[in-house]
mmCIF file of C-alpha atoms in Angstrom:
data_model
loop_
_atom_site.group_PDB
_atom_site.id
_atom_site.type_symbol
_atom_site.label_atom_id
_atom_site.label_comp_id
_atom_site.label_asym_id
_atom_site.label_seq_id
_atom_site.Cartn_x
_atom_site.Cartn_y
_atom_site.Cartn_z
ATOM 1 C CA UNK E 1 99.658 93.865 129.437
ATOM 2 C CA UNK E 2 99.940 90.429 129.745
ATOM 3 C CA UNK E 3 100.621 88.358 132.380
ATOM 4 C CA UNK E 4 104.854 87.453 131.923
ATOM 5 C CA UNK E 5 106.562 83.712 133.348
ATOM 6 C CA UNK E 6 109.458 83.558 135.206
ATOM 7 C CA UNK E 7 111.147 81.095 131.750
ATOM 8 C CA UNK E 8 112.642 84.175 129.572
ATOM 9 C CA UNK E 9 112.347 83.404 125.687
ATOM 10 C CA UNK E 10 115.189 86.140 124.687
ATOM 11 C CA UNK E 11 118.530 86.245 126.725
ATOM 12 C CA UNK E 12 120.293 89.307 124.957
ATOM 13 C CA UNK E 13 124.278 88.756 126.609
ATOM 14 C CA UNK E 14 127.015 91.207 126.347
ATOM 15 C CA UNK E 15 125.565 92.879 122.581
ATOM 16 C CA UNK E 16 127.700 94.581 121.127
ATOM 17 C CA UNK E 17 127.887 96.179 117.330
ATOM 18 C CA UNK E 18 130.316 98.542 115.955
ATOM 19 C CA UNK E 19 130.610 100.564 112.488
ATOM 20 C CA UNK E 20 134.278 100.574 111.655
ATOM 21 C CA UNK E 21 135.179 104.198 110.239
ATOM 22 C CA UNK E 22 137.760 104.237 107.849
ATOM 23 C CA UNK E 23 139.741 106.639 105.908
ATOM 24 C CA UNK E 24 141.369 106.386 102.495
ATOM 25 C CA UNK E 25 140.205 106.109 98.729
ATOM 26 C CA UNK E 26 142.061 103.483 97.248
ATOM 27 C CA UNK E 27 143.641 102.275 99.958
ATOM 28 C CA UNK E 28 141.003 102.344 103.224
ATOM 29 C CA UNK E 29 142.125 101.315 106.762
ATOM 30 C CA UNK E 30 139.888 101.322 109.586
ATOM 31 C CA UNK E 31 140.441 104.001 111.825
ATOM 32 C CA UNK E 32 138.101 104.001 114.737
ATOM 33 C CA UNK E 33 134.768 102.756 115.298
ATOM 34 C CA UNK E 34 131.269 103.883 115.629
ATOM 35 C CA UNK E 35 130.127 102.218 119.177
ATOM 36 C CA UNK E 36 126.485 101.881 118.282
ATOM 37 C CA UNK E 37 125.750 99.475 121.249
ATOM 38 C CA UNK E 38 128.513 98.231 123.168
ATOM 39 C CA UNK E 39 127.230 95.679 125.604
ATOM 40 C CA UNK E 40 123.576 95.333 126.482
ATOM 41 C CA UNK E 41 122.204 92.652 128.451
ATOM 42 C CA UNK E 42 118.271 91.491 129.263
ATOM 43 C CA UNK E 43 115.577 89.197 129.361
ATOM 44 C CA UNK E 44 112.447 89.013 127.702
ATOM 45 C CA UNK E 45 110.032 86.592 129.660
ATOM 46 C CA UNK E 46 107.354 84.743 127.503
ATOM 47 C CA UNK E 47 104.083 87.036 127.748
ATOM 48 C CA UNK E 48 105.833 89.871 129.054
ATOM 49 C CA UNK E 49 106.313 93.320 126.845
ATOM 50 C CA UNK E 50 109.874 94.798 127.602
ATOM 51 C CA UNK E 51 110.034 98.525 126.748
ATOM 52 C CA UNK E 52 113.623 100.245 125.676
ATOM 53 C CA UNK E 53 113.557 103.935 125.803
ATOM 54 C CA UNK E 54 116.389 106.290 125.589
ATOM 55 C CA UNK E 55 117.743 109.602 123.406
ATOM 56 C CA UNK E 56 118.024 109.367 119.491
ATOM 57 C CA UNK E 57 121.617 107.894 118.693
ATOM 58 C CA UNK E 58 121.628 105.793 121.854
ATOM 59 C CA UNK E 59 121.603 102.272 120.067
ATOM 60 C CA UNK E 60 117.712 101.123 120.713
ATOM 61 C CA UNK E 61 116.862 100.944 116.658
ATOM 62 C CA UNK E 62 120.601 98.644 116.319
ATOM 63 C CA UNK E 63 119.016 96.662 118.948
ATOM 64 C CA UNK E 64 116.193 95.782 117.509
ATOM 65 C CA UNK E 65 117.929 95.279 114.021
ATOM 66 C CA UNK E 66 120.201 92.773 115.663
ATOM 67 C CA UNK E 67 116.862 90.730 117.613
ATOM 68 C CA UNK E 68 115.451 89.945 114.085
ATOM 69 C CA UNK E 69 119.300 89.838 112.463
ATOM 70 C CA UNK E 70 118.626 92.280 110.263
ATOM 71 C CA UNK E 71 122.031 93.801 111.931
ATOM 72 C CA UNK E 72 124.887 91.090 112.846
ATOM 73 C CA UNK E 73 126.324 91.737 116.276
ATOM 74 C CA UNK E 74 130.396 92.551 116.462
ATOM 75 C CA UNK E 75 130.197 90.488 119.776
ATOM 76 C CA UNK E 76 127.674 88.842 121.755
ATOM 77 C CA UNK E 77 124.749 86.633 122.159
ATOM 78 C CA UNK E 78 120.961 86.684 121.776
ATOM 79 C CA UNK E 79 119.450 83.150 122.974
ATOM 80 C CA UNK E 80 116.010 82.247 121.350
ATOM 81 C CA UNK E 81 114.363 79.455 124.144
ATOM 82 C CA UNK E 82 118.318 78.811 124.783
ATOM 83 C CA UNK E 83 119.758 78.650 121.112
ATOM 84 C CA UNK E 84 122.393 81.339 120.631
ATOM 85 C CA UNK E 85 120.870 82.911 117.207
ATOM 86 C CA UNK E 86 123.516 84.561 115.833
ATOM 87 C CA UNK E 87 125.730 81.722 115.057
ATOM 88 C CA UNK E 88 123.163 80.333 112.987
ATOM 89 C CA UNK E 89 122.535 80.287 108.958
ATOM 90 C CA UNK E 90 120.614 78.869 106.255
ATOM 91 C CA UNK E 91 117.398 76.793 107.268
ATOM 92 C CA UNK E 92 118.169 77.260 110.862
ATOM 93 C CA UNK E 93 117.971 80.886 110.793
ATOM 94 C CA UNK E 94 115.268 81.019 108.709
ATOM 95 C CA UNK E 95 113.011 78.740 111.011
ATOM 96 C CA UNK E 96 114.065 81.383 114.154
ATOM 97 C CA UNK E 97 112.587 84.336 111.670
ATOM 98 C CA UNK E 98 109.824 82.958 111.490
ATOM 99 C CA UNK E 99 109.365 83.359 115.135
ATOM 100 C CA UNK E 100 110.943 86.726 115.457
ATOM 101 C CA UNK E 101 108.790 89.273 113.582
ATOM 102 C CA UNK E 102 109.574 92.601 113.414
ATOM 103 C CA UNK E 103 106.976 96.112 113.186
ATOM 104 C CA UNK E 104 108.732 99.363 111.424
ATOM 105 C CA UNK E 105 108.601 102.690 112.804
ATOM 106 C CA UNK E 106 107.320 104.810 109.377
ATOM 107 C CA UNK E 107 104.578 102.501 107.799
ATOM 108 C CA UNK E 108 104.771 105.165 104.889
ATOM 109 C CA UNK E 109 107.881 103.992 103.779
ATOM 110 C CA UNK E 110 108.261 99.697 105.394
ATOM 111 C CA UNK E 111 105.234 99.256 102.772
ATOM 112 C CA UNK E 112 105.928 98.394 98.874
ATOM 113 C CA UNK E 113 104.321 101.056 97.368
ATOM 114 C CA UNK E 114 103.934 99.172 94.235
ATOM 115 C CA UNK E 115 102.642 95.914 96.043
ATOM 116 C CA UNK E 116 98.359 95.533 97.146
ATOM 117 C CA UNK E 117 97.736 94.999 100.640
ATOM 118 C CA UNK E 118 97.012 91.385 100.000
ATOM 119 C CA UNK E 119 100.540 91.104 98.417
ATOM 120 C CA UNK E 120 102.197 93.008 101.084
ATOM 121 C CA UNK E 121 100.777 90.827 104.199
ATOM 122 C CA UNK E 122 100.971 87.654 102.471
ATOM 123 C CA UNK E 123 104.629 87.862 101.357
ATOM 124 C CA UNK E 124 105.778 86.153 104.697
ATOM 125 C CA UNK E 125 103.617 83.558 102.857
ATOM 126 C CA UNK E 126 106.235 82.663 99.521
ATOM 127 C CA UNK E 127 109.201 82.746 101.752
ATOM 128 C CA UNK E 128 107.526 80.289 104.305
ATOM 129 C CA UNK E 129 105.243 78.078 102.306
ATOM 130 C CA UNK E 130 104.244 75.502 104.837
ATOM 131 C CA UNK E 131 102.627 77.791 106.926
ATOM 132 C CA UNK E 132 100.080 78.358 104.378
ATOM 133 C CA UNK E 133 99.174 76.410 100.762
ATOM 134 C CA UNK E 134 98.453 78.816 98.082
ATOM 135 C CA UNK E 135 94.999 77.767 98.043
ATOM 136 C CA UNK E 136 93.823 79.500 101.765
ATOM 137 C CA UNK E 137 96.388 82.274 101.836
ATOM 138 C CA UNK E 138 94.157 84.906 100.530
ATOM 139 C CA UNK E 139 91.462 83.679 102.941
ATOM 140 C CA UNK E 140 94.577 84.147 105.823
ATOM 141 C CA UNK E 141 95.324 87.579 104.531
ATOM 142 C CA UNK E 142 91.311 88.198 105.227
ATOM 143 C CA UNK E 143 91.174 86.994 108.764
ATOM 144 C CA UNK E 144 94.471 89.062 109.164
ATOM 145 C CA UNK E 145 93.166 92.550 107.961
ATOM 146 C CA UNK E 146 89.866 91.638 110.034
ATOM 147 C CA UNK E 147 92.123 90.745 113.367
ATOM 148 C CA UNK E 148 94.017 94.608 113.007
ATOM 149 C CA UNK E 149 90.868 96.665 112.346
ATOM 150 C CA UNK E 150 90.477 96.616 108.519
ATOM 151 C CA UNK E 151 87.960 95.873 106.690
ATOM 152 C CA UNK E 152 88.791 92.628 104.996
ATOM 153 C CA UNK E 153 87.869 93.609 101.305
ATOM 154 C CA UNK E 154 90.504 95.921 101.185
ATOM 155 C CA UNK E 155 93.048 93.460 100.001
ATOM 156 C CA UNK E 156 93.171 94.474 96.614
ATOM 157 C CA UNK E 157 93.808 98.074 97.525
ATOM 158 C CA UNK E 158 97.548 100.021 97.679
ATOM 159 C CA UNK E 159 99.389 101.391 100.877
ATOM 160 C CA UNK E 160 98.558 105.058 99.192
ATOM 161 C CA UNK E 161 95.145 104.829 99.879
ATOM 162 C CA UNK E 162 95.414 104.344 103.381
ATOM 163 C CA UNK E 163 95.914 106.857 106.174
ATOM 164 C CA UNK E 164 98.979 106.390 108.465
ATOM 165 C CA UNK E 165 97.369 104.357 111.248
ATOM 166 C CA UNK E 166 95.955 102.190 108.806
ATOM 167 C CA UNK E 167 99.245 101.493 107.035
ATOM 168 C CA UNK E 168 100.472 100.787 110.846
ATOM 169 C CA UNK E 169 98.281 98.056 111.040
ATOM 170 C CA UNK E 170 99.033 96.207 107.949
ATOM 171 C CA UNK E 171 102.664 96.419 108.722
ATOM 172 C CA UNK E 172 101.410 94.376 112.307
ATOM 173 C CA UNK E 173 99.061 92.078 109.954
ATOM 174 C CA UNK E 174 102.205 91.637 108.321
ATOM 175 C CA UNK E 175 103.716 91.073 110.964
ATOM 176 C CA UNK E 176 101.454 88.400 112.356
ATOM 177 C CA UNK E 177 101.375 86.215 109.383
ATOM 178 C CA UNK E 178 103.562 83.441 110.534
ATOM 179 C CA UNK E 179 102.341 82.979 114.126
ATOM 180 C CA UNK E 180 105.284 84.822 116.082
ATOM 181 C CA UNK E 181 105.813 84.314 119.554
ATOM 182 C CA UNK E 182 108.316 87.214 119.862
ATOM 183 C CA UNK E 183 107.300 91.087 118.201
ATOM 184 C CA UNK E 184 110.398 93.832 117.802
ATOM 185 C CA UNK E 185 108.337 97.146 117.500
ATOM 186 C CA UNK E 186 110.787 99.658 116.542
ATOM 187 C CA UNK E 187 109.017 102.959 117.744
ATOM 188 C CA UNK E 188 105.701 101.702 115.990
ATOM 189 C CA UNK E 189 104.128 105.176 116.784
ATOM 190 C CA UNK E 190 106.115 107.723 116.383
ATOM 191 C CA UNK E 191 104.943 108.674 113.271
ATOM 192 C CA UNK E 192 101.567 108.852 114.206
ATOM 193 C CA UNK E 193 99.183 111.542 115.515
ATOM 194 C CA UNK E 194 98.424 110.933 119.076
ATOM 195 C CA UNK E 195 94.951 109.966 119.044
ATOM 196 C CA UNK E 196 95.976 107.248 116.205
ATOM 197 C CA UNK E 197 98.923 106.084 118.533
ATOM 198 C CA UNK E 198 96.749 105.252 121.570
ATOM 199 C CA UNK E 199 94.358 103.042 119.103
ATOM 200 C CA UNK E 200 97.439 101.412 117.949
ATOM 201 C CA UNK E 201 99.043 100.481 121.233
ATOM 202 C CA UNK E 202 95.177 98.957 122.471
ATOM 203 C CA UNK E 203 95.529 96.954 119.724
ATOM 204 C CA UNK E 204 98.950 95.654 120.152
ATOM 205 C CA UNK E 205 97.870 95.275 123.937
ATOM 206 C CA UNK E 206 94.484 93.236 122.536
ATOM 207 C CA UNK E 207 96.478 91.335 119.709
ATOM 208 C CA UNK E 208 99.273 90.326 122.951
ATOM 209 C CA UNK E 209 96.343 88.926 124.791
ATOM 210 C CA UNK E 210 94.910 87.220 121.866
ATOM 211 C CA UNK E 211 97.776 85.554 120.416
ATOM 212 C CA UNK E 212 100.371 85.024 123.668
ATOM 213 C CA UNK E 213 103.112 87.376 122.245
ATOM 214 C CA UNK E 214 106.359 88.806 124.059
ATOM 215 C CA UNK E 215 107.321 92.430 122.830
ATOM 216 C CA UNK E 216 110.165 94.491 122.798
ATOM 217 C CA UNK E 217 109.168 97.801 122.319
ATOM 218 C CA UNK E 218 111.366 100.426 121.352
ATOM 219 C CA UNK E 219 109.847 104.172 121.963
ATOM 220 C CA UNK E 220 111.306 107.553 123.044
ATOM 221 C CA UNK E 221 107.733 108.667 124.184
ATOM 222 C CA UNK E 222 107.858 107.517 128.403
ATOM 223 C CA UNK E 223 104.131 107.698 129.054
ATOM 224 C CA UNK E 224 103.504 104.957 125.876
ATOM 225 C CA UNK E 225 106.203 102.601 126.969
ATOM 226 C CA UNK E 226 105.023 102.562 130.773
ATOM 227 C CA UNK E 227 101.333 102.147 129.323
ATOM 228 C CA UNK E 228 102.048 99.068 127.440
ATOM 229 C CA UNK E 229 105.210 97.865 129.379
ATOM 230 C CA UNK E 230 105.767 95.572 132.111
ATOM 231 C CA UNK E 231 109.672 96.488 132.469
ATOM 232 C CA UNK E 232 111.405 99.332 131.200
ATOM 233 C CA UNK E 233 115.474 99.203 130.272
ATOM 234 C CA UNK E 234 116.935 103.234 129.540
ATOM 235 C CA UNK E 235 119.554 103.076 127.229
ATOM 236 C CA UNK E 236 122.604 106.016 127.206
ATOM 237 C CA UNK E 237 125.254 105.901 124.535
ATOM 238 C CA UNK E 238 125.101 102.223 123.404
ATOM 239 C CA UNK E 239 124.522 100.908 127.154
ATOM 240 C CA UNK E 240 121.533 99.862 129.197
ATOM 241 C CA UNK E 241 121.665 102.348 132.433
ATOM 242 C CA UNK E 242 118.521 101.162 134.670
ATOM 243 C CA UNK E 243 116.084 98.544 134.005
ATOM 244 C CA UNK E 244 113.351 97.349 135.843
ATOM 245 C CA UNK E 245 109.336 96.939 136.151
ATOM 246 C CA UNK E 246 107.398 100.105 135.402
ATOM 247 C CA UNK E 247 106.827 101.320 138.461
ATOM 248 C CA UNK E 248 110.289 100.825 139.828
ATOM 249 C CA UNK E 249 111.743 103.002 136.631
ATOM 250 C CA UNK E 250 108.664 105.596 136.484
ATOM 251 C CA UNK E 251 108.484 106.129 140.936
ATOM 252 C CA UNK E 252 111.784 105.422 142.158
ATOM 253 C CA UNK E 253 114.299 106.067 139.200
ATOM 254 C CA UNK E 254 117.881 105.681 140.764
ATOM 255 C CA UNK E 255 119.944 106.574 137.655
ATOM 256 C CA UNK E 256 120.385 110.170 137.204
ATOM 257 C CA UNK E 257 119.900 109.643 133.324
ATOM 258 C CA UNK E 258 116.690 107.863 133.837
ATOM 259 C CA UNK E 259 116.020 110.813 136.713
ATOM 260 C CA UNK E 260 116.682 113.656 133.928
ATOM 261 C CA UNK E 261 114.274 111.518 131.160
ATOM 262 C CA UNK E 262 111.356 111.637 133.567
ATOM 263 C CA UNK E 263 111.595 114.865 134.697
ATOM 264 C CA UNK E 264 111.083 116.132 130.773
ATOM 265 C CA UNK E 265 107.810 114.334 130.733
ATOM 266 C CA UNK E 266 105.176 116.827 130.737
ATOM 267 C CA UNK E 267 102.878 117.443 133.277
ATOM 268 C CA UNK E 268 99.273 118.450 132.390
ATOM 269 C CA UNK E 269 98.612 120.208 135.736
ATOM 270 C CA UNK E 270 100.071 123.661 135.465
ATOM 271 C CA UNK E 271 100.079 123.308 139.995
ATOM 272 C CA UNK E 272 102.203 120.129 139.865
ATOM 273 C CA UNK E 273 104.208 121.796 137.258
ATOM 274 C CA UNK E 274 105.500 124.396 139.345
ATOM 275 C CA UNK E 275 106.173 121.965 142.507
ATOM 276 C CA UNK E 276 108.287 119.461 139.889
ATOM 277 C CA UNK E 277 111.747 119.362 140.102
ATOM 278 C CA UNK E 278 112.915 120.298 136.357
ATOM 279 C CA UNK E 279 116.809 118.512 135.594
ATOM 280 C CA UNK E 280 118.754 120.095 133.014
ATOM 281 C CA UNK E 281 121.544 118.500 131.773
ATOM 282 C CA UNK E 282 124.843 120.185 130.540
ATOM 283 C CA UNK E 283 126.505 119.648 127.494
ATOM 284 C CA UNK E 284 126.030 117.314 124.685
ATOM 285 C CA UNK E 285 125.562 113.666 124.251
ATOM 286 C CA UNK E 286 129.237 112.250 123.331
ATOM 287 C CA UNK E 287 130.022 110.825 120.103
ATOM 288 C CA UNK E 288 129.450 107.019 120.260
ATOM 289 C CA UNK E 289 132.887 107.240 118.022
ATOM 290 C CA UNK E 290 134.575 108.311 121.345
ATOM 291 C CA UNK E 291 132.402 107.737 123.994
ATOM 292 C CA UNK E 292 133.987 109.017 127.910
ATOM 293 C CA UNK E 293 135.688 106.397 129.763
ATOM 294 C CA UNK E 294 134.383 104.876 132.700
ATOM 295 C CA UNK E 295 130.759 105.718 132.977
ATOM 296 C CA UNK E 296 129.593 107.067 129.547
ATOM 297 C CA UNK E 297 127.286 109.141 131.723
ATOM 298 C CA UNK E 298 129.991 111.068 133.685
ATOM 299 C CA UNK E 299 129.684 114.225 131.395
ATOM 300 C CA UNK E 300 126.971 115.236 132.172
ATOM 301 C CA UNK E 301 126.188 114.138 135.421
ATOM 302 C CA UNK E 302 126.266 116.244 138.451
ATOM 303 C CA UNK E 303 126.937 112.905 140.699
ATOM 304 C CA UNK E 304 130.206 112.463 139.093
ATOM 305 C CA UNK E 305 133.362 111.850 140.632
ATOM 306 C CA UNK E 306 136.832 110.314 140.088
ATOM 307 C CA UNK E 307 135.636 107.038 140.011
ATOM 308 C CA UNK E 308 133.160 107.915 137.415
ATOM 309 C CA UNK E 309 136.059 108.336 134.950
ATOM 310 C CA UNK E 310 137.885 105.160 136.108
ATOM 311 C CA UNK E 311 135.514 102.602 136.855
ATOM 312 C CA UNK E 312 132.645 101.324 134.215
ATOM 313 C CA UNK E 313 129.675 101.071 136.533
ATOM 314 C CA UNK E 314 128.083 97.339 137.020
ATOM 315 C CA UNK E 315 124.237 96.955 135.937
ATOM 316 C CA UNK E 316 123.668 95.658 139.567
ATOM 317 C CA UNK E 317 121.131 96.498 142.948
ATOM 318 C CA UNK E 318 122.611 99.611 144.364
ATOM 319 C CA UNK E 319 124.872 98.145 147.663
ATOM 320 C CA UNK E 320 122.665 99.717 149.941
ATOM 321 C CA UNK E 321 119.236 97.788 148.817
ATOM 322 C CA UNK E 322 120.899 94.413 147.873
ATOM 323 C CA UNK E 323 119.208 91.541 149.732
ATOM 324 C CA UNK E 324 116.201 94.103 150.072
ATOM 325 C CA UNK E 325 113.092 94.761 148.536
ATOM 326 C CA UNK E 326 111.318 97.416 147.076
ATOM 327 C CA UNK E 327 111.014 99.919 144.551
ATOM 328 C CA UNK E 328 114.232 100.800 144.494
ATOM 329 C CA UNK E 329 115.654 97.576 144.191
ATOM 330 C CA UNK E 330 116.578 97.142 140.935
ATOM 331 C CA UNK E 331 119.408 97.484 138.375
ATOM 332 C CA UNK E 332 121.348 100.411 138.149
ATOM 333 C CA UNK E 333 124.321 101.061 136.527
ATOM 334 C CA UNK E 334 125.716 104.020 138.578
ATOM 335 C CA UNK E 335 128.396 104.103 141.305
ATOM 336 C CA UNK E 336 126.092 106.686 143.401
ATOM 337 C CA UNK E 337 122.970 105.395 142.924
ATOM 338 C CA UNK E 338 121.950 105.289 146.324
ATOM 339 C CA UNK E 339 122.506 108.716 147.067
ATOM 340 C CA UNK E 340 119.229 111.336 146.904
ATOM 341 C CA UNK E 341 118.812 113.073 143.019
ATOM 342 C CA UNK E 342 118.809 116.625 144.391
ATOM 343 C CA UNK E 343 120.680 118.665 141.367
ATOM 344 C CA UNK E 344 122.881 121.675 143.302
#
């Protein structure tokens, strides 16, 4: 991990996108909306690798469509080194792009099959010329394959001849092309057997180092994002819930989402097994179409109270450790967070 400064690059303020649903043939009207993420706020320091984990469905892919405006946000701002991004077009945008690269979570299907690896990496290339004349781009595309872990004289080859950890790292060669300061992975991983993840993550961790990069890195998998992460934000139902630095979320989770999360993790040693407290949860995640009122949480939390259903919880210090510090000092977005996890 590298080491963060205090200056964030990304401010990500009140996000918010919704799907409108509508209903007719000839005639459509709108009537609801899907509430893929409905106001998320952080900061991404310079140097510092932010991890977002949560459920499938809770928003964290959205996010990270709307950080390289792949997505446009219903409401909201994301701040680039203090420029609000998403009111901007034409040259403008394209110049942030350039600085906001994104990685893919299946490298079997974010690669042209039809396209050589050469092609492929130094696309970035024909849509930003001036980073690179025609005449030392395939000399680039070289030092790129080289930087990731591939032999260099593969850049006449196609993404079918290579195995899935190698297609990985062409999509972050790809990524790397134009000199980013700011990497969305999108659950780079998942797709990839677990001895090819942890060679992919060292090398995002190396290629940080090397090249001063801030990541957001989106992952369901808790043990990768706390490896690689310097803070963690859990997202629930289109909401961040708890966020702070990786031991705070991993050793003293205050959020009984975050709470239930870690105690799925599994545990290699079959004695600490039996001594963990296991947290089921009851019922199902809500439909982000009609999410609960107050705390979107309240469902299926065994905290909850009146005030759960009436009051949307503030991403704040619990009360009781405000002005203090300490592991548990950090955001939480529940009413009770103070209070012990016990389940009854």
């Amino acid at each position: 991990m590298a080491e963060p400064t205090a200056e964030p690059i990304l401010e990500v303020r009140g996000l918010v996108k919704h799907y409108p649903l509508t209903q007719g043939i000839v005639i459509k009207r709108q009537i609801g909306a899907v509430k893929a993420v409905d106001g998320v706020d952080f900061d991404l320091g310079s140097g510092e690798t932010l991890g977002i984990v949560g459920e499938s469905g809770c928003g964290k892919s959205t996010v990270a469509k709307m950080l390289v405006n792949l997505e446009r946000p219903t409401a909201g701002e994301i701040r680039y080194k203090g420029e609000d991004i998403t009111r901007l077009s034409g040259r403008a945008l394209k110049a942030v792009r350039r600085n906001i690269q994104m990685v893919f979570q299946d490298p079997y299907t974010s690669l042209n099959p039809r396209m050589t690896v050469g092609d492929i990496i130094g696309e970035p290339y024909e849509i930003h010329p001036e980073v690179a004349p025609k005449g030392s781009r395939r000399q680039k595309v070289q030092d790129l394959l080289d930087v990731v872990g591939l032999n260099p004289e593969y850049i006449n080859r196609y993404p079918h001849q290579f195995s899935g950890g190698q297609r990985q790292r062409i999509g972050i060669a790809r990524g790397l092309a134009l000199r980013p300061e700011v990497i969305v992975a999108d659950e780079p991983v998942s797709a990839l057997d677990v001895s090819v993840q942890a060679q992919v993550v060292n090398l995002l961790e190396r290629l940080q180092s090397e090249f001063r990069l801030s990541y957001v890195f989106i992952a369901h998998d808790l043990s990768i994002v706390r490896h690689i992460s310097d803070r963690v934000g859990v997202m629930y139902l289109g909401r961040i819930v708890e966020v702070g630095s990786d031991a705070e979320i991993y050793e003293h989770p205050t959020h009984p989402y975050t709470q239930a999360l870690l105690s799925a993790v599994p545990v290699p040693d079959p004695g600490a097994r039996e001594h963990r407290e296991r947290i089921i949860l009851s019922g199902d995640v809500p439909s982000p179409a009609n999410p609960p009122s107050g705390c979107r949480f309240r469902t299926r939390c065994w905290k909850a109270r009146e005030r759960c259903a009436l009051e949307v919880p503030e991403l704040a210090v619990p009360a009781e450790f405000r002005g203090l510090s300490g592991p548990a000092a950090h955001d939480s977005a529940c009413h009770f967070a103070e209070e012990k996890h016990v389940v009854p």
